[in-house]
Amino acid sequence: MIPLIGLLIGIILGIVLEPSLPAFLQPYLPIAIVAAMDAMFGGLRAFLEGVFTDRVFIISFASNVLIAALIVWLGDQIGVGAQLSTGVIVVLGIRIFTNVAAIRRALFHA
């Protein structure tokens, strides 16, 4: 229940405060969102398999976002940012779909 209350408070604060993202960070936002989604679905999968630990989830969440952003930033520095962004999205997308498939099997035994 507490996570849902936190999510609601976050949504309300976002609507009321209307935060803006500096232009130099905007290319990294989609990558950070996909990396966060990967950690979220991985955490849900671990929960359903009975091996979830909050410490591992927090470390996974933060490291996924930071490493994905670092890869894209490095790509920007050497002039191949779009290609590395696509690579990060593809890899994390595969992981997300793998986790979702495992979640579906756990929930529906299919």
mmCIF file of N, CA, C and O in Angstrom:
data_model
loop_
_atom_site.group_PDB
_atom_site.id
_atom_site.type_symbol
_atom_site.label_atom_id
_atom_site.label_comp_id
_atom_site.label_asym_id
_atom_site.label_seq_id
_atom_site.Cartn_x
_atom_site.Cartn_y
_atom_site.Cartn_z
ATOM 1 N N MET A 1 0.815 -1.193 0.000
ATOM 2 C CA MET A 1 0.000 0.000 0.000
ATOM 3 C C MET A 1 0.866 1.269 0.000
ATOM 4 O O MET A 1 0.541 2.238 -0.656
ATOM 5 N N ILE A 2 1.972 1.208 0.720
ATOM 6 C CA ILE A 2 2.860 2.370 0.795
ATOM 7 C C ILE A 2 3.433 2.724 -0.582
ATOM 8 O O ILE A 2 3.469 3.911 -0.931
ATOM 9 N N PRO A 3 3.864 1.722 -1.398
ATOM 10 C CA PRO A 3 4.359 2.085 -2.731
ATOM 11 C C PRO A 3 3.292 2.787 -3.590
ATOM 12 O O PRO A 3 3.609 3.717 -4.330
ATOM 13 N N LEU A 4 2.054 2.350 -3.482
ATOM 14 C CA LEU A 4 0.984 2.993 -4.256
ATOM 15 C C LEU A 4 0.743 4.427 -3.798
ATOM 16 O O LEU A 4 0.522 5.323 -4.622
ATOM 17 N N ILE A 5 0.805 4.654 -2.498
ATOM 18 C CA ILE A 5 0.655 6.011 -1.973
ATOM 19 C C ILE A 5 1.816 6.890 -2.462
ATOM 20 O O ILE A 5 1.601 8.028 -2.887
ATOM 21 N N GLY A 6 3.034 6.345 -2.443
ATOM 22 C CA GLY A 6 4.190 7.082 -2.947
ATOM 23 C C GLY A 6 4.058 7.405 -4.425
ATOM 24 O O GLY A 6 4.390 8.510 -4.868
ATOM 25 N N LEU A 7 3.548 6.446 -5.203
ATOM 26 C CA LEU A 7 3.331 6.677 -6.624
ATOM 27 C C LEU A 7 2.299 7.774 -6.842
ATOM 28 O O LEU A 7 2.504 8.671 -7.669
ATOM 29 N N LEU A 8 1.217 7.734 -6.098
ATOM 30 C CA LEU A 8 0.182 8.774 -6.211
ATOM 31 C C LEU A 8 0.734 10.149 -5.843
ATOM 32 O O LEU A 8 0.482 11.135 -6.548
ATOM 33 N N ILE A 9 1.481 10.223 -4.767
ATOM 34 C CA ILE A 9 2.074 11.502 -4.354
ATOM 35 C C ILE A 9 3.024 12.008 -5.433
ATOM 36 O O ILE A 9 3.027 13.197 -5.775
ATOM 37 N N GLY A 10 3.836 11.107 -6.005
ATOM 38 C CA GLY A 10 4.748 11.495 -7.072
ATOM 39 C C GLY A 10 4.030 12.011 -8.300
ATOM 40 O O GLY A 10 4.433 13.013 -8.905
ATOM 41 N N ILE A 11 2.952 11.365 -8.688
ATOM 42 C CA ILE A 11 2.167 11.809 -9.845
ATOM 43 C C ILE A 11 1.553 13.175 -9.579
ATOM 44 O O ILE A 11 1.614 14.077 -10.426
ATOM 45 N N ILE A 12 0.981 13.344 -8.402
ATOM 46 C CA ILE A 12 0.358 14.635 -8.051
ATOM 47 C C ILE A 12 1.411 15.744 -8.031
ATOM 48 O O ILE A 12 1.189 16.833 -8.573
ATOM 49 N N LEU A 13 2.572 15.477 -7.417
ATOM 50 C CA LEU A 13 3.635 16.486 -7.391
ATOM 51 C C LEU A 13 4.108 16.831 -8.805
ATOM 52 O O LEU A 13 4.374 17.991 -9.111
ATOM 53 N N GLY A 14 4.205 15.824 -9.669
ATOM 54 C CA GLY A 14 4.610 16.072 -11.045
ATOM 55 C C GLY A 14 3.621 16.938 -11.792
ATOM 56 O O GLY A 14 4.007 17.825 -12.566
ATOM 57 N N ILE A 15 2.348 16.710 -11.564
ATOM 58 C CA ILE A 15 1.316 17.512 -12.228
ATOM 59 C C ILE A 15 1.304 18.930 -11.684
ATOM 60 O O ILE A 15 1.226 19.901 -12.441
ATOM 61 N N VAL A 16 1.400 19.075 -10.375
ATOM 62 C CA VAL A 16 1.333 20.398 -9.755
ATOM 63 C C VAL A 16 2.598 21.221 -10.036
ATOM 64 O O VAL A 16 2.512 22.396 -10.414
ATOM 65 N N LEU A 17 3.758 20.633 -9.872
ATOM 66 C CA LEU A 17 5.011 21.374 -10.002
ATOM 67 C C LEU A 17 5.495 21.505 -11.445
ATOM 68 O O LEU A 17 6.307 22.381 -11.738
ATOM 69 N N GLU A 18 5.036 20.650 -12.330
ATOM 70 C CA GLU A 18 5.437 20.656 -13.742
ATOM 71 C C GLU A 18 6.945 20.819 -13.907
ATOM 72 O O GLU A 18 7.427 21.801 -14.467
ATOM 73 N N PRO A 19 7.705 19.829 -13.443
ATOM 74 C CA PRO A 19 9.168 19.957 -13.542
ATOM 75 C C PRO A 19 9.620 19.925 -15.003
ATOM 76 O O PRO A 19 8.973 19.312 -15.850
ATOM 77 N N SER A 20 10.712 20.617 -15.267
ATOM 78 C CA SER A 20 11.274 20.599 -16.619
ATOM 79 C C SER A 20 12.660 19.978 -16.568
ATOM 80 O O SER A 20 13.339 20.011 -15.543
ATOM 81 N N LEU A 21 13.049 19.417 -17.678
ATOM 82 C CA LEU A 21 14.347 18.766 -17.777
ATOM 83 C C LEU A 21 15.260 19.638 -18.622
ATOM 84 O O LEU A 21 14.858 20.085 -19.698
ATOM 85 N N PRO A 22 16.472 19.910 -18.165
ATOM 86 C CA PRO A 22 17.391 20.710 -18.977
ATOM 87 C C PRO A 22 17.624 20.044 -20.334
ATOM 88 O O PRO A 22 17.617 18.817 -20.449
ATOM 89 N N ALA A 23 17.840 20.849 -21.351
ATOM 90 C CA ALA A 23 17.967 20.352 -22.720
ATOM 91 C C ALA A 23 19.107 19.341 -22.866
ATOM 92 O O ALA A 23 18.977 18.375 -23.618
ATOM 93 N N PHE A 24 20.199 19.529 -22.143
ATOM 94 C CA PHE A 24 21.323 18.614 -22.301
ATOM 95 C C PHE A 24 21.043 17.226 -21.724
ATOM 96 O O PHE A 24 21.718 16.252 -22.056
ATOM 97 N N LEU A 25 20.031 17.099 -20.861
ATOM 98 C CA LEU A 25 19.678 15.794 -20.296
ATOM 99 C C LEU A 25 18.563 15.088 -21.070
ATOM 100 O O LEU A 25 18.331 13.898 -20.864
ATOM 101 N N GLN A 26 17.878 15.794 -21.944
ATOM 102 C CA GLN A 26 16.730 15.221 -22.639
ATOM 103 C C GLN A 26 17.043 13.973 -23.451
ATOM 104 O O GLN A 26 16.227 13.056 -23.471
ATOM 105 N N PRO A 27 18.191 13.856 -24.108
ATOM 106 C CA PRO A 27 18.461 12.606 -24.840
ATOM 107 C C PRO A 27 18.595 11.381 -23.938
ATOM 108 O O PRO A 27 18.435 10.254 -24.391
ATOM 109 N N TYR A 28 18.882 11.602 -22.668
ATOM 110 C CA TYR A 28 19.108 10.490 -21.751
ATOM 111 C C TYR A 28 17.828 10.025 -21.052
ATOM 112 O O TYR A 28 17.817 8.939 -20.485
ATOM 113 N N LEU A 29 16.776 10.816 -21.092
ATOM 114 C CA LEU A 29 15.545 10.460 -20.383
ATOM 115 C C LEU A 29 14.925 9.171 -20.900
ATOM 116 O O LEU A 29 14.578 8.299 -20.088
ATOM 117 N N PRO A 30 14.746 8.975 -22.208
ATOM 118 C CA PRO A 30 14.159 7.706 -22.659
ATOM 119 C C PRO A 30 14.991 6.492 -22.257
ATOM 120 O O PRO A 30 14.448 5.453 -21.882
ATOM 121 N N ILE A 31 16.312 6.645 -22.300
ATOM 122 C CA ILE A 31 17.190 5.545 -21.910
ATOM 123 C C ILE A 31 17.014 5.245 -20.424
ATOM 124 O O ILE A 31 16.931 4.089 -20.018
ATOM 125 N N ALA A 32 16.944 6.283 -19.608
ATOM 126 C CA ALA A 32 16.777 6.098 -18.162
ATOM 127 C C ALA A 32 15.434 5.442 -17.860
ATOM 128 O O ALA A 32 15.347 4.578 -16.984
ATOM 129 N N ILE A 33 14.395 5.812 -18.589
ATOM 130 C CA ILE A 33 13.073 5.222 -18.361
ATOM 131 C C ILE A 33 13.080 3.736 -18.708
ATOM 132 O O ILE A 33 12.564 2.903 -17.954
ATOM 133 N N VAL A 34 13.667 3.392 -19.840
ATOM 134 C CA VAL A 34 13.719 1.980 -20.239
ATOM 135 C C VAL A 34 14.577 1.177 -19.258
ATOM 136 O O VAL A 34 14.224 0.058 -18.885
ATOM 137 N N ALA A 35 15.679 1.744 -18.799
ATOM 138 C CA ALA A 35 16.519 1.060 -17.813
ATOM 139 C C ALA A 35 15.764 0.868 -16.505
ATOM 140 O O ALA A 35 15.863 -0.191 -15.869
ATOM 141 N N ALA A 36 15.000 1.870 -16.095
ATOM 142 C CA ALA A 36 14.199 1.752 -14.873
ATOM 143 C C ALA A 36 13.107 0.699 -15.039
ATOM 144 O O ALA A 36 12.830 -0.068 -14.110
ATOM 145 N N MET A 37 12.500 0.644 -16.218
ATOM 146 C CA MET A 37 11.477 -0.373 -16.479
ATOM 147 C C MET A 37 12.079 -1.776 -16.414
ATOM 148 O O MET A 37 11.453 -2.706 -15.897
ATOM 149 N N ASP A 38 13.301 -1.928 -16.914
ATOM 150 C CA ASP A 38 13.978 -3.223 -16.844
ATOM 151 C C ASP A 38 14.151 -3.650 -15.388
ATOM 152 O O ASP A 38 13.856 -4.791 -15.029
ATOM 153 N N ALA A 39 14.603 -2.735 -14.553
ATOM 154 C CA ALA A 39 14.780 -3.050 -13.134
ATOM 155 C C ALA A 39 13.439 -3.352 -12.474
ATOM 156 O O ALA A 39 13.334 -4.274 -11.658
ATOM 157 N N MET A 40 12.406 -2.605 -12.837
ATOM 158 C CA MET A 40 11.086 -2.807 -12.249
ATOM 159 C C MET A 40 10.531 -4.197 -12.591
ATOM 160 O O MET A 40 10.075 -4.925 -11.712
ATOM 161 N N PHE A 41 10.603 -4.573 -13.866
ATOM 162 C CA PHE A 41 10.096 -5.884 -14.248
ATOM 163 C C PHE A 41 10.968 -7.006 -13.691
ATOM 164 O O PHE A 41 10.459 -8.072 -13.333
ATOM 165 N N GLY A 42 12.268 -6.769 -13.586
ATOM 166 C CA GLY A 42 13.146 -7.747 -12.955
ATOM 167 C C GLY A 42 12.803 -7.930 -11.487
ATOM 168 O O GLY A 42 12.813 -9.053 -10.969
ATOM 169 N N GLY A 43 12.477 -6.832 -10.808
ATOM 170 C CA GLY A 43 12.073 -6.915 -9.405
ATOM 171 C C GLY A 43 10.764 -7.655 -9.234
ATOM 172 O O GLY A 43 10.608 -8.465 -8.309
ATOM 173 N N LEU A 44 9.817 -7.402 -10.124
ATOM 174 C CA LEU A 44 8.531 -8.113 -10.059
ATOM 175 C C LEU A 44 8.730 -9.598 -10.307
ATOM 176 O O LEU A 44 8.139 -10.438 -9.620
ATOM 177 N N ARG A 45 9.575 -9.914 -11.269
ATOM 178 C CA ARG A 45 9.873 -11.331 -11.544
ATOM 179 C C ARG A 45 10.497 -11.988 -10.317
ATOM 180 O O ARG A 45 10.104 -13.084 -9.920
ATOM 181 N N ALA A 46 11.469 -11.324 -9.710
ATOM 182 C CA ALA A 46 12.115 -11.876 -8.517
ATOM 183 C C ALA A 46 11.112 -12.052 -7.388
ATOM 184 O O ALA A 46 11.147 -13.051 -6.663
ATOM 185 N N PHE A 47 10.199 -11.101 -7.243
ATOM 186 C CA PHE A 47 9.170 -11.200 -6.199
ATOM 187 C C PHE A 47 8.303 -12.435 -6.419
ATOM 188 O O PHE A 47 8.024 -13.192 -5.488
ATOM 189 N N LEU A 48 7.880 -12.631 -7.667
ATOM 190 C CA LEU A 48 7.022 -13.776 -7.963
ATOM 191 C C LEU A 48 7.759 -15.102 -7.813
ATOM 192 O O LEU A 48 7.155 -16.125 -7.506
ATOM 193 N N GLU A 49 9.080 -15.087 -8.018
ATOM 194 C CA GLU A 49 9.885 -16.300 -7.848
ATOM 195 C C GLU A 49 10.315 -16.495 -6.398
ATOM 196 O O GLU A 49 10.938 -17.493 -6.056
ATOM 197 N N GLY A 50 10.004 -15.531 -5.534
ATOM 198 C CA GLY A 50 10.320 -15.638 -4.116
ATOM 199 C C GLY A 50 11.761 -15.338 -3.761
ATOM 200 O O GLY A 50 12.226 -15.732 -2.690
ATOM 201 N N VAL A 51 12.483 -14.627 -4.631
ATOM 202 C CA VAL A 51 13.890 -14.319 -4.354
ATOM 203 C C VAL A 51 14.152 -12.815 -4.301
ATOM 204 O O VAL A 51 15.294 -12.383 -4.368
ATOM 205 N N PHE A 52 13.117 -12.014 -4.156
ATOM 206 C CA PHE A 52 13.263 -10.554 -4.166
ATOM 207 C C PHE A 52 13.920 -10.067 -2.888
ATOM 208 O O PHE A 52 13.589 -10.507 -1.786
ATOM 209 N N THR A 53 14.897 -9.169 -3.043
ATOM 210 C CA THR A 53 15.458 -8.435 -1.907
ATOM 211 C C THR A 53 15.504 -6.961 -2.288
ATOM 212 O O THR A 53 15.887 -6.618 -3.413
ATOM 213 N N ASP A 54 15.123 -6.122 -1.363
ATOM 214 C CA ASP A 54 15.058 -4.692 -1.656
ATOM 215 C C ASP A 54 16.429 -4.107 -1.964
ATOM 216 O O ASP A 54 16.562 -3.241 -2.819
ATOM 217 N N ARG A 55 17.441 -4.590 -1.312
ATOM 218 C CA ARG A 55 18.797 -4.079 -1.535
ATOM 219 C C ARG A 55 19.247 -4.347 -2.975
ATOM 220 O O ARG A 55 19.785 -3.460 -3.641
ATOM 221 N N VAL A 56 19.024 -5.553 -3.452
ATOM 222 C CA VAL A 56 19.392 -5.897 -4.828
ATOM 223 C C VAL A 56 18.575 -5.068 -5.811
ATOM 224 O O VAL A 56 19.091 -4.596 -6.827
ATOM 225 N N PHE A 57 17.282 -4.867 -5.507
ATOM 226 C CA PHE A 57 16.430 -4.088 -6.393
ATOM 227 C C PHE A 57 16.931 -2.643 -6.517
ATOM 228 O O PHE A 57 17.041 -2.110 -7.622
ATOM 229 N N ILE A 58 17.241 -2.011 -5.402
ATOM 230 C CA ILE A 58 17.700 -0.615 -5.420
ATOM 231 C C ILE A 58 19.023 -0.501 -6.180
ATOM 232 O O ILE A 58 19.206 0.401 -7.013
ATOM 233 N N ILE A 59 19.941 -1.413 -5.917
ATOM 234 C CA ILE A 59 21.229 -1.380 -6.613
ATOM 235 C C ILE A 59 21.027 -1.623 -8.102
ATOM 236 O O ILE A 59 21.630 -0.945 -8.943
ATOM 237 N N SER A 60 20.178 -2.573 -8.450
ATOM 238 C CA SER A 60 19.898 -2.862 -9.859
ATOM 239 C C SER A 60 19.263 -1.663 -10.549
ATOM 240 O O SER A 60 19.650 -1.297 -11.666
ATOM 241 N N PHE A 61 18.300 -1.046 -9.888
ATOM 242 C CA PHE A 61 17.615 0.112 -10.448
ATOM 243 C C PHE A 61 18.601 1.248 -10.737
ATOM 244 O O PHE A 61 18.680 1.751 -11.857
ATOM 245 N N ALA A 62 19.384 1.606 -9.726
ATOM 246 C CA ALA A 62 20.327 2.716 -9.882
ATOM 247 C C ALA A 62 21.425 2.389 -10.887
ATOM 248 O O ALA A 62 21.759 3.214 -11.746
ATOM 249 N N SER A 63 21.970 1.186 -10.816
ATOM 250 C CA SER A 63 23.058 0.848 -11.731
ATOM 251 C C SER A 63 22.570 0.729 -13.169
ATOM 252 O O SER A 63 23.281 1.127 -14.101
ATOM 253 N N ASN A 64 21.370 0.195 -13.392
ATOM 254 C CA ASN A 64 20.830 0.127 -14.758
ATOM 255 C C ASN A 64 20.730 1.520 -15.367
ATOM 256 O O ASN A 64 21.141 1.742 -16.509
ATOM 257 N N VAL A 65 20.155 2.440 -14.615
ATOM 258 C CA VAL A 65 19.972 3.800 -15.126
ATOM 259 C C VAL A 65 21.324 4.467 -15.377
ATOM 260 O O VAL A 65 21.549 5.065 -16.435
ATOM 261 N N LEU A 66 22.240 4.350 -14.418
ATOM 262 C CA LEU A 66 23.542 5.008 -14.566
ATOM 263 C C LEU A 66 24.375 4.404 -15.700
ATOM 264 O O LEU A 66 24.971 5.138 -16.496
ATOM 265 N N ILE A 67 24.405 3.089 -15.800
ATOM 266 C CA ILE A 67 25.204 2.459 -16.847
ATOM 267 C C ILE A 67 24.624 2.756 -18.222
ATOM 268 O O ILE A 67 25.366 3.064 -19.161
ATOM 269 N N ALA A 68 23.296 2.693 -18.359
ATOM 270 C CA ALA A 68 22.677 2.998 -19.653
ATOM 271 C C ALA A 68 22.969 4.445 -20.054
ATOM 272 O O ALA A 68 23.328 4.722 -21.201
ATOM 273 N N ALA A 69 22.831 5.378 -19.113
ATOM 274 C CA ALA A 69 23.123 6.781 -19.417
ATOM 275 C C ALA A 69 24.601 6.975 -19.741
ATOM 276 O O ALA A 69 24.943 7.736 -20.652
ATOM 277 N N LEU A 70 25.470 6.276 -19.036
ATOM 278 C CA LEU A 70 26.905 6.380 -19.305
ATOM 279 C C LEU A 70 27.250 5.869 -20.704
ATOM 280 O O LEU A 70 28.049 6.491 -21.418
ATOM 281 N N ILE A 71 26.638 4.770 -21.113
ATOM 282 C CA ILE A 71 26.893 4.238 -22.451
ATOM 283 C C ILE A 71 26.460 5.240 -23.511
ATOM 284 O O ILE A 71 27.183 5.497 -24.477
ATOM 285 N N VAL A 72 25.278 5.824 -23.336
ATOM 286 C CA VAL A 72 24.788 6.802 -24.312
ATOM 287 C C VAL A 72 25.657 8.055 -24.291
ATOM 288 O O VAL A 72 25.979 8.614 -25.346
ATOM 289 N N TRP A 73 26.059 8.506 -23.120
ATOM 290 C CA TRP A 73 26.923 9.684 -23.029
ATOM 291 C C TRP A 73 28.255 9.425 -23.733
ATOM 292 O O TRP A 73 28.745 10.272 -24.483
ATOM 293 N N LEU A 74 28.814 8.242 -23.490
ATOM 294 C CA LEU A 74 30.067 7.889 -24.152
ATOM 295 C C LEU A 74 29.881 7.872 -25.672
ATOM 296 O O LEU A 74 30.725 8.364 -26.416
ATOM 297 N N GLY A 75 28.762 7.342 -26.128
ATOM 298 C CA GLY A 75 28.464 7.355 -27.559
ATOM 299 C C GLY A 75 28.368 8.760 -28.106
ATOM 300 O O GLY A 75 28.846 9.041 -29.215
ATOM 301 N N ASP A 76 27.766 9.660 -27.338
ATOM 302 C CA ASP A 76 27.693 11.064 -27.761
ATOM 303 C C ASP A 76 29.087 11.673 -27.873
ATOM 304 O O ASP A 76 29.363 12.455 -28.783
ATOM 305 N N GLN A 77 29.959 11.310 -26.953
ATOM 306 C CA GLN A 77 31.313 11.863 -26.953
ATOM 307 C C GLN A 77 32.124 11.417 -28.170
ATOM 308 O O GLN A 77 32.947 12.173 -28.679
ATOM 309 N N ILE A 78 31.879 10.210 -28.645
ATOM 310 C CA ILE A 78 32.649 9.712 -29.790
ATOM 311 C C ILE A 78 31.865 9.798 -31.100
ATOM 312 O O ILE A 78 32.347 9.355 -32.135
ATOM 313 N N GLY A 79 30.663 10.383 -31.038
ATOM 314 C CA GLY A 79 29.905 10.646 -32.253
ATOM 315 C C GLY A 79 28.988 9.537 -32.719
ATOM 316 O O GLY A 79 28.521 9.565 -33.858
ATOM 317 N N VAL A 80 28.722 8.555 -31.875
ATOM 318 C CA VAL A 80 27.816 7.470 -32.257
ATOM 319 C C VAL A 80 26.706 7.299 -31.216
ATOM 320 O O VAL A 80 26.267 6.189 -30.933
ATOM 321 N N GLY A 81 26.242 8.419 -30.673
ATOM 322 C CA GLY A 81 25.234 8.378 -29.616
ATOM 323 C C GLY A 81 23.950 7.702 -30.031
ATOM 324 O O GLY A 81 23.376 6.916 -29.278
ATOM 325 N N ALA A 82 23.484 7.975 -31.256
ATOM 326 C CA ALA A 82 22.221 7.386 -31.712
ATOM 327 C C ALA A 82 22.338 5.869 -31.834
ATOM 328 O O ALA A 82 21.418 5.135 -31.459
ATOM 329 N N GLN A 83 23.477 5.391 -32.330
ATOM 330 C CA GLN A 83 23.662 3.951 -32.480
ATOM 331 C C GLN A 83 23.729 3.251 -31.123
ATOM 332 O O GLN A 83 23.140 2.184 -30.926
ATOM 333 N N LEU A 84 24.451 3.855 -30.179
ATOM 334 C CA LEU A 84 24.532 3.245 -28.851
ATOM 335 C C LEU A 84 23.196 3.347 -28.122
ATOM 336 O O LEU A 84 22.834 2.437 -27.377
ATOM 337 N N SER A 85 22.443 4.431 -28.335
ATOM 338 C CA SER A 85 21.105 4.536 -27.746
ATOM 339 C C SER A 85 20.228 3.407 -28.243
ATOM 340 O O SER A 85 19.519 2.762 -27.461
ATOM 341 N N THR A 86 20.283 3.161 -29.550
ATOM 342 C CA THR A 86 19.493 2.071 -30.124
ATOM 343 C C THR A 86 19.929 0.731 -29.544
ATOM 344 O O THR A 86 19.092 -0.107 -29.199
ATOM 345 N N GLY A 87 21.227 0.529 -29.412
ATOM 346 C CA GLY A 87 21.734 -0.712 -28.837
ATOM 347 C C GLY A 87 21.262 -0.925 -27.407
ATOM 348 O O GLY A 87 20.844 -2.029 -27.037
ATOM 349 N N VAL A 88 21.309 0.138 -26.601
ATOM 350 C CA VAL A 88 20.862 0.044 -25.211
ATOM 351 C C VAL A 88 19.366 -0.279 -25.161
ATOM 352 O O VAL A 88 18.938 -1.148 -24.395
ATOM 353 N N ILE A 89 18.584 0.389 -25.994
ATOM 354 C CA ILE A 89 17.138 0.148 -26.025
ATOM 355 C C ILE A 89 16.844 -1.297 -26.431
ATOM 356 O O ILE A 89 15.981 -1.959 -25.851
ATOM 357 N N VAL A 90 17.561 -1.800 -27.437
ATOM 358 C CA VAL A 90 17.335 -3.174 -27.890
ATOM 359 C C VAL A 90 17.675 -4.172 -26.779
ATOM 360 O O VAL A 90 16.887 -5.069 -26.480
ATOM 361 N N VAL A 91 18.835 -4.014 -26.162
ATOM 362 C CA VAL A 91 19.246 -4.946 -25.111
ATOM 363 C C VAL A 91 18.279 -4.900 -23.929
ATOM 364 O O VAL A 91 17.824 -5.943 -23.438
ATOM 365 N N LEU A 92 17.954 -3.705 -23.474
ATOM 366 C CA LEU A 92 17.034 -3.600 -22.333
ATOM 367 C C LEU A 92 15.631 -4.055 -22.720
ATOM 368 O O LEU A 92 14.923 -4.647 -21.904
ATOM 369 N N GLY A 93 15.242 -3.791 -23.963
ATOM 370 C CA GLY A 93 13.941 -4.262 -24.436
ATOM 371 C C GLY A 93 13.853 -5.777 -24.416
ATOM 372 O O GLY A 93 12.832 -6.350 -24.001
ATOM 373 N N ILE A 94 14.908 -6.436 -24.829
ATOM 374 C CA ILE A 94 14.931 -7.904 -24.784
ATOM 375 C C ILE A 94 14.810 -8.391 -23.350
ATOM 376 O O ILE A 94 14.058 -9.321 -23.048
ATOM 377 N N ARG A 95 15.543 -7.741 -22.452
ATOM 378 C CA ARG A 95 15.458 -8.124 -21.035
ATOM 379 C C ARG A 95 14.055 -7.892 -20.474
ATOM 380 O O ARG A 95 13.541 -8.711 -19.705
ATOM 381 N N ILE A 96 13.434 -6.785 -20.853
ATOM 382 C CA ILE A 96 12.081 -6.491 -20.380
ATOM 383 C C ILE A 96 11.122 -7.568 -20.853
ATOM 384 O O ILE A 96 10.317 -8.102 -20.077
ATOM 385 N N PHE A 97 11.167 -7.903 -22.142
ATOM 386 C CA PHE A 97 10.259 -8.922 -22.665
ATOM 387 C C PHE A 97 10.535 -10.294 -22.066
ATOM 388 O O PHE A 97 9.601 -11.072 -21.836
ATOM 389 N N THR A 98 11.783 -10.600 -21.772
ATOM 390 C CA THR A 98 12.110 -11.865 -21.110
ATOM 391 C C THR A 98 11.511 -11.903 -19.709
ATOM 392 O O THR A 98 10.929 -12.912 -19.295
ATOM 393 N N ASN A 99 11.643 -10.805 -18.983
ATOM 394 C CA ASN A 99 11.065 -10.738 -17.639
ATOM 395 C C ASN A 99 9.544 -10.800 -17.680
ATOM 396 O O ASN A 99 8.924 -11.473 -16.852
ATOM 397 N N VAL A 100 8.942 -10.104 -18.635
ATOM 398 C CA VAL A 100 7.479 -10.130 -18.753
ATOM 399 C C VAL A 100 6.999 -11.545 -19.085
ATOM 400 O O VAL A 100 5.984 -12.001 -18.553
ATOM 401 N N ALA A 101 7.736 -12.257 -19.933
ATOM 402 C CA ALA A 101 7.363 -13.638 -20.245
ATOM 403 C C ALA A 101 7.434 -14.510 -18.998
ATOM 404 O O ALA A 101 6.552 -15.337 -18.750
ATOM 405 N N ALA A 102 8.465 -14.319 -18.178
ATOM 406 C CA ALA A 102 8.585 -15.088 -16.936
ATOM 407 C C ALA A 102 7.469 -14.719 -15.960
ATOM 408 O O ALA A 102 6.930 -15.593 -15.267
ATOM 409 N N ILE A 103 7.118 -13.439 -15.910
ATOM 410 C CA ILE A 103 6.016 -12.998 -15.040
ATOM 411 C C ILE A 103 4.710 -13.628 -15.501
ATOM 412 O O ILE A 103 3.921 -14.132 -14.693
ATOM 413 N N ARG A 104 4.486 -13.632 -16.802
ATOM 414 C CA ARG A 104 3.266 -14.238 -17.351
ATOM 415 C C ARG A 104 3.212 -15.727 -17.012
ATOM 416 O O ARG A 104 2.174 -16.233 -16.602
ATOM 417 N N ARG A 105 4.348 -16.430 -17.156
ATOM 418 C CA ARG A 105 4.365 -17.849 -16.825
ATOM 419 C C ARG A 105 4.084 -18.070 -15.340
ATOM 420 O O ARG A 105 3.367 -19.003 -14.975
ATOM 421 N N ALA A 106 4.634 -17.210 -14.498
ATOM 422 C CA ALA A 106 4.419 -17.355 -13.063
ATOM 423 C C ALA A 106 2.969 -17.083 -12.670
ATOM 424 O O ALA A 106 2.406 -17.762 -11.805
ATOM 425 N N LEU A 107 2.361 -16.101 -13.310
ATOM 426 C CA LEU A 107 0.988 -15.738 -12.948
ATOM 427 C C LEU A 107 -0.054 -16.684 -13.543
ATOM 428 O O LEU A 107 -1.033 -17.038 -12.881
ATOM 429 N N PHE A 108 0.154 -17.074 -14.794
ATOM 430 C CA PHE A 108 -0.863 -17.850 -15.493
ATOM 431 C C PHE A 108 -0.456 -19.306 -15.731
ATOM 432 O O PHE A 108 -1.186 -20.040 -16.369
ATOM 433 N N HIS A 109 0.708 -19.679 -15.269
ATOM 434 C CA HIS A 109 1.224 -21.040 -15.459
ATOM 435 C C HIS A 109 1.170 -21.447 -16.918
ATOM 436 O O HIS A 109 0.768 -22.554 -17.262
ATOM 437 N N ALA A 110 1.539 -20.474 -17.798
ATOM 438 C CA ALA A 110 1.509 -20.753 -19.245
ATOM 439 C C ALA A 110 2.807 -20.345 -19.880
ATOM 440 O O ALA A 110 3.465 -19.441 -19.499
#
